[in-house]
Amino acid sequence: MCASTTIAVHAENETTTVENPTTVIAVETTTPVAKTTTPAYVKSITVNKTIKVNKKASIKKDIKLNKTKLKNFTLVSNKTKVATISSSGKIKAKKAGKAVITVKSKNNSALYATIKVKVKNRYTKDQLRLMSSIIYSEAGDQSYAGKKAVGIVIANRVSSRSYPNTLSGVIYQPGQFSPARNGSLNRSLALYDSGRLDKGSIKAAKAVLNGDKNVKLSYGTINMNSYLFFSGYVKGARLTIGGHQFK
């Protein structure tokens, strides 16, 4: 005669007994526990990044997250006037300075990465001195937009294959800018060195040297990326600001 064996069957808090004439079998099952999809981050990443004004840079490779994984995180800049960060991981440098960008999990706010951003100007002290002075010599009595427009034309020439590829080369190119020949530029340089040059001209120079090609007028914003000429009169002029025509 066989001894009876009892096996308990547990399935979602219910017990079922299965018997046969000689053996009673007990089977126990458990309800599986759902696994979390959020990884546990033990140590956060710290990245140092240097970017120049008006330039962009991606952080995806730096923090080892692709576009899909990045959607699980919140990205925040503590100084949006210096640098902003998009949800896709693109930093845009706005002005010289420092900013800190944090990358945190949307699931539990855990810090995954810290990006220390340093934004640098795109010009040297000598370039700022020269651009500020030529702007003042050419457009010292004009509006800020007029000053900036003159600077943009000069910067465009530096980038053009038709002109010298340095700021000083463009400004001192024979037969181009009269202040470089008649002493006006030298007087403006002296004003700059003494700290007495018009602040609007310096502001315009900084914007232009950092790559800004837009001028804001009463009727809208004009992109001057393709303008290479200005004077009191320019045949076929496309734009007039104050006492200057531009083409």
GROMACS .gro file of C-alpha atoms in nm:
model
  247
    1MET     CA    1   0.000   0.000   0.000
    2CYS     CA    2   0.151   0.336  -0.107
    3ALA     CA    3   0.173   0.633   0.130
    4SER     CA    4  -0.032   0.932   0.023
    5THR     CA    5   0.165   1.248  -0.082
    6THR     CA    6   0.004   1.593  -0.086
    7ILE     CA    7   0.138   1.876  -0.303
    8ALA     CA    8  -0.005   2.229  -0.266
    9VAL     CA    9  -0.058   2.431  -0.582
   10HIS     CA   10  -0.041   2.812  -0.532
   11ALA     CA   11  -0.138   3.036  -0.821
   12GLU     CA   12  -0.222   3.396  -0.747
   13ASN     CA   13  -0.320   3.322  -0.384
   14GLU     CA   14  -0.523   3.012  -0.471
   15THR     CA   15  -0.434   2.655  -0.370
   16THR     CA   16  -0.523   2.359  -0.594
   17THR     CA   17  -0.486   1.994  -0.494
   18VAL     CA   18  -0.417   1.739  -0.766
   19GLU     CA   19  -0.466   1.371  -0.677
   20ASN     CA   20  -0.440   1.033  -0.841
   21PRO     CA   21  -0.525   0.693  -0.685
   22THR     CA   22  -0.178   0.645  -0.541
   23THR     CA   23  -0.013   0.987  -0.526
   24VAL     CA   24  -0.126   1.337  -0.447
   25ILE     CA   25   0.108   1.592  -0.615
   26ALA     CA   26   0.148   1.944  -0.479
   27VAL     CA   27   0.274   2.210  -0.724
   28GLU     CA   28   0.358   2.569  -0.616
   29THR     CA   29   0.371   2.858  -0.860
   30THR     CA   30   0.424   3.228  -0.798
   31THR     CA   31   0.316   3.537  -0.985
   32PRO     CA   32   0.622   3.690  -1.162
   33VAL     CA   33   0.730   4.035  -1.042
   34ALA     CA   34   0.756   4.302  -1.312
   35LYS     CA   35   1.110   4.423  -1.372
   36THR     CA   36   1.190   4.792  -1.375
   37THR     CA   37   1.329   4.935  -1.699
   38THR     CA   38   1.509   5.222  -1.531
   39PRO     CA   39   1.876   5.141  -1.474
   40ALA     CA   40   2.033   5.216  -1.139
   41TYR     CA   41   2.306   5.478  -1.181
   42VAL     CA   42   2.578   5.435  -0.925
   43LYS     CA   43   2.800   5.727  -1.016
   44SER     CA   44   2.722   6.041  -1.216
   45ILE     CA   45   2.935   6.158  -1.507
   46THR     CA   46   3.113   6.496  -1.509
   47VAL     CA   47   3.211   6.651  -1.841
   48ASN     CA   48   3.399   6.976  -1.915
   49LYS     CA   49   3.312   7.139  -2.247
   50THR     CA   50   3.439   7.458  -2.412
   51ILE     CA   51   3.232   7.620  -2.688
   52LYS     CA   52   3.261   7.950  -2.871
   53VAL     CA   53   2.978   8.203  -2.885
   54ASN     CA   54   2.700   8.123  -3.136
   55LYS     CA   55   2.832   7.771  -3.185
   56LYS     CA   56   2.649   7.445  -3.109
   57ALA     CA   57   2.773   7.115  -2.966
   58SER     CA   58   2.614   6.779  -2.888
   59ILE     CA   59   2.659   6.606  -2.551
   60LYS     CA   60   2.529   6.261  -2.652
   61LYS     CA   61   2.872   6.105  -2.704
   62ASP     CA   62   3.012   6.273  -2.393
   63ILE     CA   63   2.748   6.119  -2.167
   64LYS     CA   64   2.708   5.795  -2.365
   65LEU     CA   65   2.337   5.831  -2.435
   66ASN     CA   66   2.178   5.798  -2.776
   67LYS     CA   67   1.870   5.988  -2.894
   68THR     CA   68   1.627   5.723  -2.769
   69LYS     CA   69   1.778   5.688  -2.421
   70LEU     CA   70   1.805   6.065  -2.385
   71LYS     CA   71   1.425   6.087  -2.382
   72ASN     CA   72   1.429   5.936  -2.032
   73PHE     CA   73   1.618   6.235  -1.892
   74THR     CA   74   1.558   6.601  -1.811
   75LEU     CA   75   1.828   6.844  -1.928
   76VAL     CA   76   1.858   7.184  -1.761
   77SER     CA   77   2.103   7.476  -1.790
   78ASN     CA   78   2.149   7.695  -1.482
   79LYS     CA   79   2.239   7.999  -1.696
   80THR     CA   80   2.036   8.015  -2.015
   81LYS     CA   81   2.183   8.355  -2.106
   82VAL     CA   82   2.522   8.185  -2.138
   83ALA     CA   83   2.425   7.845  -2.280
   84THR     CA   84   2.101   7.662  -2.352
   85ILE     CA   85   2.042   7.288  -2.388
   86SER     CA   86   1.778   7.121  -2.605
   87SER     CA   87   1.593   6.799  -2.523
   88SER     CA   88   1.795   6.632  -2.799
   89GLY     CA   89   2.124   6.715  -2.624
   90LYS     CA   90   2.241   7.017  -2.826
   91ILE     CA   91   2.416   7.299  -2.643
   92LYS     CA   92   2.394   7.646  -2.794
   93ALA     CA   93   2.651   7.897  -2.671
   94LYS     CA   94   2.495   8.242  -2.628
   95LYS     CA   95   2.760   8.463  -2.468
   96ALA     CA   96   3.094   8.435  -2.292
   97GLY     CA   97   3.072   8.290  -1.944
   98LYS     CA   98   3.016   7.966  -1.756
   99ALA     CA   99   2.709   7.746  -1.718
  100VAL     CA  100   2.629   7.408  -1.566
  101ILE     CA  101   2.398   7.163  -1.740
  102THR     CA  102   2.247   6.877  -1.540
  103VAL     CA  103   2.107   6.553  -1.679
  104LYS     CA  104   1.859   6.385  -1.445
  105SER     CA  105   1.642   6.074  -1.470
  106LYS     CA  106   1.274   6.148  -1.531
  107ASN     CA  107   1.190   5.837  -1.330
  108ASN     CA  108   1.351   5.923  -0.996
  109SER     CA  109   1.536   6.255  -1.049
  110ALA     CA  110   1.872   6.081  -0.998
  111LEU     CA  111   2.165   6.285  -1.130
  112TYR     CA  112   2.317   6.107  -1.428
  113ALA     CA  113   2.558   6.370  -1.563
  114THR     CA  114   2.691   6.721  -1.505
  115ILE     CA  115   2.829   6.920  -1.798
  116LYS     CA  116   3.043   7.220  -1.703
  117VAL     CA  117   3.028   7.455  -2.000
  118LYS     CA  118   3.272   7.736  -2.070
  119VAL     CA  119   3.169   7.974  -2.347
  120LYS     CA  120   3.448   8.178  -2.506
  121ASN     CA  121   3.439   8.474  -2.742
  122ARG     CA  122   3.546   8.414  -3.101
  123TYR     CA  123   3.783   8.711  -3.118
  124THR     CA  124   4.108   8.838  -2.973
  125LYS     CA  125   4.161   9.168  -2.792
  126ASP     CA  126   4.339   9.311  -3.097
  127GLN     CA  127   4.052   9.213  -3.326
  128LEU     CA  128   3.798   9.378  -3.096
  129ARG     CA  129   4.008   9.693  -3.081
  130LEU     CA  130   4.040   9.716  -3.459
  131MET     CA  131   3.677   9.629  -3.542
  132SER     CA  132   3.539   9.871  -3.280
  133SER     CA  133   3.757  10.150  -3.415
  134ILE     CA  134   3.672  10.101  -3.784
  135ILE     CA  135   3.300  10.082  -3.700
  136TYR     CA  136   3.327  10.410  -3.510
  137SER     CA  137   3.525  10.572  -3.792
  138GLU     CA  138   3.271  10.465  -4.055
  139ALA     CA  139   2.945  10.482  -3.860
  140GLY     CA  140   3.004  10.661  -3.531
  141ASP     CA  141   2.704  10.889  -3.590
  142GLN     CA  142   2.473  10.606  -3.700
  143SER     CA  143   2.226  10.394  -3.504
  144TYR     CA  144   2.331  10.068  -3.342
  145ALA     CA  145   2.185   9.881  -3.640
  146GLY     CA  146   2.389  10.102  -3.874
  147LYS     CA  147   2.707  10.039  -3.678
  148LYS     CA  148   2.646   9.666  -3.672
  149ALA     CA  149   2.569   9.655  -4.045
  150VAL     CA  150   2.905   9.816  -4.126
  151GLY     CA  151   3.081   9.560  -3.907
  152ILE     CA  152   2.896   9.272  -4.075
  153VAL     CA  153   3.012   9.385  -4.421
  154ILE     CA  154   3.372   9.392  -4.298
  155ALA     CA  155   3.338   9.047  -4.137
  156ASN     CA  156   3.182   8.909  -4.455
  157ARG     CA  157   3.483   9.026  -4.653
  158VAL     CA  158   3.716   8.839  -4.419
  159SER     CA  159   3.521   8.520  -4.498
  160SER     CA  160   3.506   8.589  -4.872
  161ARG     CA  161   3.763   8.447  -5.113
  162SER     CA  162   3.760   8.779  -5.298
  163TYR     CA  163   3.926   8.966  -5.010
  164PRO     CA  164   4.211   8.916  -4.762
  165ASN     CA  165   4.135   8.651  -4.500
  166THR     CA  166   4.228   8.857  -4.195
  167LEU     CA  167   4.053   9.151  -4.032
  168SER     CA  168   4.354   9.380  -4.059
  169GLY     CA  169   4.408   9.270  -4.419
  170VAL     CA  170   4.052   9.368  -4.513
  171ILE     CA  171   4.054   9.700  -4.328
  172TYR     CA  172   4.392   9.811  -4.459
  173GLN     CA  173   4.342   9.678  -4.812
  174PRO     CA  174   4.446   9.959  -5.051
  175GLY     CA  175   4.163  10.170  -5.185
  176GLN     CA  176   3.887  10.022  -4.967
  177PHE     CA  177   3.824  10.205  -4.638
  178SER     CA  178   3.905  10.574  -4.633
  179PRO     CA  179   3.950  10.597  -4.250
  180ALA     CA  180   4.250  10.367  -4.287
  181ARG     CA  181   4.409  10.624  -4.520
  182ASN     CA  182   4.305  10.964  -4.386
  183GLY     CA  183   4.397  10.925  -4.018
  184SER     CA  184   4.042  10.876  -3.888
  185LEU     CA  185   4.105  10.513  -3.793
  186ASN     CA  186   4.420  10.606  -3.602
  187ARG     CA  187   4.224  10.863  -3.401
  188SER     CA  188   3.956  10.604  -3.325
  189LEU     CA  189   4.220  10.356  -3.212
  190ALA     CA  190   4.357  10.620  -2.975
  191LEU     CA  191   4.008  10.677  -2.834
  192TYR     CA  192   3.970  10.303  -2.781
  193ASP     CA  193   4.303  10.280  -2.601
  194SER     CA  194   4.205  10.565  -2.370
  195GLY     CA  195   3.866  10.408  -2.293
  196ARG     CA  196   3.673  10.690  -2.461
  197LEU     CA  197   3.545  10.515  -2.774
  198ASP     CA  198   3.170  10.501  -2.827
  199LYS     CA  199   3.025  10.202  -2.636
  200GLY     CA  200   2.774  10.129  -2.913
  201SER     CA  201   3.057  10.072  -3.159
  202ILE     CA  202   3.226   9.829  -2.919
  203LYS     CA  203   2.898   9.645  -2.860
  204ALA     CA  204   2.842   9.613  -3.234
  205ALA     CA  205   3.198   9.488  -3.285
  206LYS     CA  206   3.155   9.217  -3.021
  207ALA     CA  207   2.832   9.096  -3.179
  208VAL     CA  208   2.978   9.086  -3.529
  209LEU     CA  209   3.303   8.918  -3.427
  210ASN     CA  210   3.102   8.652  -3.247
  211GLY     CA  211   2.928   8.566  -3.572
  212ASP     CA  212   2.604   8.765  -3.552
  213LYS     CA  213   2.490   8.852  -3.906
  214ASN     CA  214   2.144   8.995  -3.829
  215VAL     CA  215   2.033   9.357  -3.790
  216LYS     CA  216   1.702   9.448  -3.631
  217LEU     CA  217   1.511   9.729  -3.798
  218SER     CA  218   1.167   9.878  -3.735
  219TYR     CA  219   1.010   9.655  -4.000
  220GLY     CA  220   1.190   9.330  -3.917
  221THR     CA  221   1.521   9.149  -3.891
  222ILE     CA  222   1.756   9.137  -4.189
  223ASN     CA  223   2.021   8.870  -4.236
  224MET     CA  224   2.325   9.036  -4.393
  225ASN     CA  225   2.534   8.726  -4.448
  226SER     CA  226   2.581   8.801  -4.821
  227TYR     CA  227   2.645   9.180  -4.807
  228LEU     CA  228   2.993   9.295  -4.913
  229PHE     CA  229   2.956   9.668  -4.984
  230PHE     CA  230   2.842   9.985  -4.811
  231SER     CA  231   2.874  10.355  -4.884
  232GLY     CA  232   2.669  10.674  -4.895
  233TYR     CA  233   2.552  10.556  -5.236
  234VAL     CA  234   2.578  10.203  -5.374
  235LYS     CA  235   2.442  10.117  -5.718
  236GLY     CA  236   2.189   9.838  -5.687
  237ALA     CA  237   2.167   9.876  -5.310
  238ARG     CA  238   1.948   9.623  -5.131
  239LEU     CA  239   1.933   9.796  -4.795
  240THR     CA  240   1.954  10.147  -4.652
  241ILE     CA  241   2.026  10.218  -4.286
  242GLY     CA  242   2.073  10.579  -4.185
  243GLY     CA  243   2.335  10.741  -4.407
  244HIS     CA  244   2.459  10.417  -4.564
  245GLN     CA  245   2.340  10.194  -4.845
  246PHE     CA  246   2.434   9.825  -4.846
  247LYS     CA  247   2.472   9.558  -5.110
   0.00000   0.00000   0.00000
